[in-house]
CSV table of C-alpha atoms in Angstrom, one decimal:
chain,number,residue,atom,x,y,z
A,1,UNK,CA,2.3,-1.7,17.9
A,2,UNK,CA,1.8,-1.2,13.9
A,3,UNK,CA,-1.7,-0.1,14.1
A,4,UNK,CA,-4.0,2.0,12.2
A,5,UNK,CA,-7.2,2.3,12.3
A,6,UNK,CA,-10.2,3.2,10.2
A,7,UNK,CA,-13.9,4.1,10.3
A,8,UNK,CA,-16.0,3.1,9.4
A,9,UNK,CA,-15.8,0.1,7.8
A,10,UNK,CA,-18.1,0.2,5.0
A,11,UNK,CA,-20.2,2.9,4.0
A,12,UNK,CA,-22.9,3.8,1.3
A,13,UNK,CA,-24.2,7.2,0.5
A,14,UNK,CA,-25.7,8.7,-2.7
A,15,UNK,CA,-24.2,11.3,-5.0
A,16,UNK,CA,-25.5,14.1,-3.0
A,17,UNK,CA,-24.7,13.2,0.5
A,18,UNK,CA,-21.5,14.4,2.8
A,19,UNK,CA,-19.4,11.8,4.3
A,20,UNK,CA,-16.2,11.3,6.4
A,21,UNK,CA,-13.9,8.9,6.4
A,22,UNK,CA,-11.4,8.5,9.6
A,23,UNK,CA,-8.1,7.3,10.0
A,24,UNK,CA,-6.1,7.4,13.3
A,25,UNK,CA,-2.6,6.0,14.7
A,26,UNK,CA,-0.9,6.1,17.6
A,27,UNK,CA,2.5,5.2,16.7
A,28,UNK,CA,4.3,8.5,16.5
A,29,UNK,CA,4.2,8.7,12.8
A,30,UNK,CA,4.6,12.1,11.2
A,31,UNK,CA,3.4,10.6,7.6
A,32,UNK,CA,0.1,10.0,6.6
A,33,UNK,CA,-1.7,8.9,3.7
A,34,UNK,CA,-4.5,8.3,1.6
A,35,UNK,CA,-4.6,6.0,-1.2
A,36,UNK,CA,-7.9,5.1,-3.5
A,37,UNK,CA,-8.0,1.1,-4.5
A,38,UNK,CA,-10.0,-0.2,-7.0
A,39,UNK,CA,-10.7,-4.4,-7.4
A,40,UNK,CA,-7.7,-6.1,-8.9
A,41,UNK,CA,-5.7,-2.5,-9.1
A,42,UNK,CA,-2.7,-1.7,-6.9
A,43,UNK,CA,-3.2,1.4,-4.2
A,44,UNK,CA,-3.3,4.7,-6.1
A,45,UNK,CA,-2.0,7.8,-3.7
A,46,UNK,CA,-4.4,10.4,-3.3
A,47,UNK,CA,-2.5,12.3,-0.7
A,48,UNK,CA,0.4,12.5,1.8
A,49,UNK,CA,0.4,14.6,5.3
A,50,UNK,CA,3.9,15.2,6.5
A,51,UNK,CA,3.6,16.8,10.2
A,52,UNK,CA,0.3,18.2,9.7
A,53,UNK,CA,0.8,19.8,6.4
A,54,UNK,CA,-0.6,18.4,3.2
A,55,UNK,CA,2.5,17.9,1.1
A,56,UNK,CA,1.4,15.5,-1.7
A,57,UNK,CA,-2.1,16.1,-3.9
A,58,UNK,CA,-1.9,13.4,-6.8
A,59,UNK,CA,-4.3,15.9,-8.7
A,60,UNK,CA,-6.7,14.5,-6.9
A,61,UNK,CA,-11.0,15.7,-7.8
A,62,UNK,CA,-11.9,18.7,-5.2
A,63,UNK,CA,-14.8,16.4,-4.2
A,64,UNK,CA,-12.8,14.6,-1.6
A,65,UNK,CA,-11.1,17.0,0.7
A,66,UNK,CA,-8.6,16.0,3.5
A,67,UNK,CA,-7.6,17.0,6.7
A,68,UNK,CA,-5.4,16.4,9.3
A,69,UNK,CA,-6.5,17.9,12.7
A,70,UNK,CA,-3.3,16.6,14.5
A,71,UNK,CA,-0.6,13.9,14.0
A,72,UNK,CA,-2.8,11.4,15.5
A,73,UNK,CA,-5.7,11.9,12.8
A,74,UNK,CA,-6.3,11.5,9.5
A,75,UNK,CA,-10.0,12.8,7.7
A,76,UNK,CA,-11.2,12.4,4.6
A,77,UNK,CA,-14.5,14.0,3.5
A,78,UNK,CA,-16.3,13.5,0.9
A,79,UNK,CA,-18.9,15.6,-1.2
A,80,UNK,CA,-21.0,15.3,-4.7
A,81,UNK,CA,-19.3,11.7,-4.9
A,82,UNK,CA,-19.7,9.7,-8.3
A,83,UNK,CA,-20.4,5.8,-8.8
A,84,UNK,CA,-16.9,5.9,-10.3
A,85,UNK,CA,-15.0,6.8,-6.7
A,86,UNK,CA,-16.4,3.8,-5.3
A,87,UNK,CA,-13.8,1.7,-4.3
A,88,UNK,CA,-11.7,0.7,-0.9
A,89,UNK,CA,-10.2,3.4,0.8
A,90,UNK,CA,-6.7,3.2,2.6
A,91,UNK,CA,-4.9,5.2,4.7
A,92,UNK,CA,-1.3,4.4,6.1
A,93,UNK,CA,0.7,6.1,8.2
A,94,UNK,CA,4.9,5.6,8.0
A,95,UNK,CA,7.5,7.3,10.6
A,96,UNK,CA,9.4,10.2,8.6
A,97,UNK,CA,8.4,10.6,4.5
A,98,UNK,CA,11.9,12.1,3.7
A,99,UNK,CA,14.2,8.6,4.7
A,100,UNK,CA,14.1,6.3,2.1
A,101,UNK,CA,13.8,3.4,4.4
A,102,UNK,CA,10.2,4.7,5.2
A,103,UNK,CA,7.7,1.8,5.6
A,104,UNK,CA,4.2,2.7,5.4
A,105,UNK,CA,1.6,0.8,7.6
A,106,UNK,CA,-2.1,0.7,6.1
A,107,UNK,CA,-5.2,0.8,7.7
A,108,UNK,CA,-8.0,-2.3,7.4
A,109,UNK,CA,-9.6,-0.2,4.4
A,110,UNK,CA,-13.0,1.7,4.2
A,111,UNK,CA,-15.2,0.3,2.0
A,112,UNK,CA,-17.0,3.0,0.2
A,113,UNK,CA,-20.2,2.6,-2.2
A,114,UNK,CA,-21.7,5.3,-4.0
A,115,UNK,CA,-25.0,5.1,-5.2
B,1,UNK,CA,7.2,1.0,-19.5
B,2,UNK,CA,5.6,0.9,-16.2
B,3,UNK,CA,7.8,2.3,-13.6
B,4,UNK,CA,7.6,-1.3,-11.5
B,5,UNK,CA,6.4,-4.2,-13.2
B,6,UNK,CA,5.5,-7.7,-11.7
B,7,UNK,CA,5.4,-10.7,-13.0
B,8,UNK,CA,1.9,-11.4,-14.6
B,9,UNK,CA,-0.2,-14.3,-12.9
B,10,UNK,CA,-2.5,-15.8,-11.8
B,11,UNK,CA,0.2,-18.0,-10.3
B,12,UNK,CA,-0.2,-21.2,-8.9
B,13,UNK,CA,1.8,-23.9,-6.4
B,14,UNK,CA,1.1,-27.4,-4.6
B,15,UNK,CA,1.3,-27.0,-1.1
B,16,UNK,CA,4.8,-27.2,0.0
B,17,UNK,CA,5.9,-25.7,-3.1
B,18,UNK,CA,8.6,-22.9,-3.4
B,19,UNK,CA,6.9,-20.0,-4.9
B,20,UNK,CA,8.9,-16.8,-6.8
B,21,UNK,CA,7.5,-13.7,-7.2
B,22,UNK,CA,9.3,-11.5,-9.4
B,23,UNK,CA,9.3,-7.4,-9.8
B,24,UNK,CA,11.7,-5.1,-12.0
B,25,UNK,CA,11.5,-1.4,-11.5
B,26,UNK,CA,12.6,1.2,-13.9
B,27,UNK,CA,14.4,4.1,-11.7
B,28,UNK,CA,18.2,3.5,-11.1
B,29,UNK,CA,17.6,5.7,-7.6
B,30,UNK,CA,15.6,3.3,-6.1
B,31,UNK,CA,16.1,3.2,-2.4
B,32,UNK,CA,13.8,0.6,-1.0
B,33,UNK,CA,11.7,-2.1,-1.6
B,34,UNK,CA,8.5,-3.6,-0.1
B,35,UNK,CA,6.8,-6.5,-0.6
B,36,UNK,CA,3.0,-6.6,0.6
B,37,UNK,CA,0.9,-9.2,1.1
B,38,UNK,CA,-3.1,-8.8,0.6
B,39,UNK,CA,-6.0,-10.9,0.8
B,40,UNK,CA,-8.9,-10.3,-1.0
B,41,UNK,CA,-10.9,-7.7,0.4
B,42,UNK,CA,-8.3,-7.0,3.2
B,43,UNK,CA,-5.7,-4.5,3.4
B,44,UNK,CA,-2.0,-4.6,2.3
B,45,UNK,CA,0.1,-6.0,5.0
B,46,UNK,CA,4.1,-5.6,4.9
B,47,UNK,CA,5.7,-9.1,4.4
B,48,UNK,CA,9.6,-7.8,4.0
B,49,UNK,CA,11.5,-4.5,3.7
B,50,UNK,CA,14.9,-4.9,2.1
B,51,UNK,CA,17.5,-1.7,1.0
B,52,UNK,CA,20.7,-3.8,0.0
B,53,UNK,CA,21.8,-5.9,-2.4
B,54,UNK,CA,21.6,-9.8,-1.4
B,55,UNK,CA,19.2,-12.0,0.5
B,56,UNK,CA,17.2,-11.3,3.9
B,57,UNK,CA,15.4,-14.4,5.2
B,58,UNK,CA,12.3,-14.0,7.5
B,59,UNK,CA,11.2,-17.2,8.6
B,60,UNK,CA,9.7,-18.6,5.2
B,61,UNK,CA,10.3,-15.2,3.4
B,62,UNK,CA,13.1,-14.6,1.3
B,63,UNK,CA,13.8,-11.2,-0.7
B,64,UNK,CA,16.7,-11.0,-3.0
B,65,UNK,CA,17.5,-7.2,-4.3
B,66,UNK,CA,20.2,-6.9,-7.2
B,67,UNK,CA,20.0,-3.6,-8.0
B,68,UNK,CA,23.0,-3.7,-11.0
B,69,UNK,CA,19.8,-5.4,-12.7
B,70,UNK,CA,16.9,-3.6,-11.0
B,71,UNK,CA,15.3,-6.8,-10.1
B,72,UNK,CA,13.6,-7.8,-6.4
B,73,UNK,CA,11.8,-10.9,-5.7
B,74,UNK,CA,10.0,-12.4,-3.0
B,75,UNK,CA,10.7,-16.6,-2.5
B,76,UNK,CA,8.2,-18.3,-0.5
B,77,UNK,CA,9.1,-21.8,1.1
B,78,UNK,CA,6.9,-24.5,2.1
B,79,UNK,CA,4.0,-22.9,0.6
B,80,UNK,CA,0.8,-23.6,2.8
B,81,UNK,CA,-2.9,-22.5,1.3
B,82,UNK,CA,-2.9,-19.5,3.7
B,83,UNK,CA,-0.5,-17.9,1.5
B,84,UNK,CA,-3.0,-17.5,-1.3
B,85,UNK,CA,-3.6,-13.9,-1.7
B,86,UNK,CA,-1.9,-11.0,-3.9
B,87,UNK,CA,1.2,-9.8,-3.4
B,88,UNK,CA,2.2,-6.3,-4.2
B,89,UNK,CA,5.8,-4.9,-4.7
B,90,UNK,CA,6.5,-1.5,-4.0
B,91,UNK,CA,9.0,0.5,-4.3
B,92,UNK,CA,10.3,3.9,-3.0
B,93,UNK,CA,13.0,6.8,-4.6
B,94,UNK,CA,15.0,8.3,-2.4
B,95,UNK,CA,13.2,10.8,-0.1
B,96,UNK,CA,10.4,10.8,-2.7
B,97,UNK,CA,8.0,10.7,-0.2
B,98,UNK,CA,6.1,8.1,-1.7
B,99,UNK,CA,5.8,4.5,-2.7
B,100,UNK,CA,5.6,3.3,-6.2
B,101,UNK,CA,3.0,-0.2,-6.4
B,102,UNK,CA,3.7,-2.8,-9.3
B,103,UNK,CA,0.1,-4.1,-10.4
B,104,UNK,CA,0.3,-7.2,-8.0
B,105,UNK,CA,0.8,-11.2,-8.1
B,106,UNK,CA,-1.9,-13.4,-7.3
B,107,UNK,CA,-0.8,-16.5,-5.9
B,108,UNK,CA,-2.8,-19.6,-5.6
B,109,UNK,CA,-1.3,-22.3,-3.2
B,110,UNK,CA,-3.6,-25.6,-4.1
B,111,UNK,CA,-3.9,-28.7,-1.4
């Protein structure tokens, strides 16, 4: 099973609201991710959780703040959003960050809209 | 230069077609390489994983690595119109803990 899943699927909130996005998987993974994807653009990283610890921040804006409350679970919440960060939201999730042969899995995607 | 580069599209095949996606990436330690498949609106979904030089065939998939010329490509036999989407090559260094994305292929598989 190469699942991971995401909630919710879409979502639309103003520039003042607080959000979350989930991510979960189930397949024993100690790596998990976040990437930010806008239309016709590859993923961009926005972060990387290796066994629980945040080891990668791709400078990412203090307005989106992640968390990882155990190796199944994946949050990413979101405050003071701008128009600009809307885009489709991906997390993956791959077995061990530090093998080369890594292969990262990716979520369905959270369709984010900010108004 | 872009660290890994695709070939720019759109690109388009008849049905039944052999289609050749093309990426060239620009760091010699380059372990692995990923081809992803993505259809608009959707999220990536891995099509082939190859780490050596040479071919690996998945049913109508075939990657070819040569890393002498830092070059990976995805063929795609008997093309059918499901195949239409974007495909993504990625790339990772070697325990770099992340993968590297070329800026995608669209490929357009006509009836």
């Amino acid at each position: 099973d190469t699942e991971v899943t995401q909630t919710p699927k879409h979502l639309v909130m103003g520039m003042t609201n607080k959000k979350s996005l989930k991510c979960e998987q189930h397949m024993g993974h100690r790596a998990m991710y976040w990437y930010k994807q806008k239309a016709k653009k590859p993923p961009e990283l926005m972060f990387v959780y290796s066994y629980e610890k945040l080891s990668i921040n791709e400078s990412v804006p203090s307005r989106f703040s992640p968390e990882c409350p155990n190796s199944s679970l994946l949050n990413l919440h979101l405050h003071a959003l701008q128009p600009e960060d809307s885009a489709l939201y991906l997390c993956a999730s791959s077995q061990e960050r530090t093998e080369p042969t890594d292969t990262q899995y990716f979520g369905p995607g959270t369709r984010l809209t900010v108004l | 230069q872009k660290e890994v580069e695709q070939n720019s599209g759109p690109l388009s095949v008849p049905e039944g077609a052999i289609a050749s996606l093309n990426c060239t990436y620009s760091d010699r330690g380059s372990q692995s390489f990923f081809w992803y498949r993505q259809y608009s609106g959707k999220s990536p979904e891995l099509i082939m994983s190859i780490y050596s030089n040479g071919d690996k065939e998945d049913g109508r998939f075939t990657a070819q690595l040569n890393k002498a010329s830092q070059y990976v490509s995805l063929l795609i036999r008997d093309s059918q119109p499901s195949d239409s989407a974007t495909y993504l090559c990625a790339v990772n260094l070697d325990n770099a803990g992340k993968s590297t994305f070329g800026d995608g292929t669209t490929l357009t598989v006509k009836p």
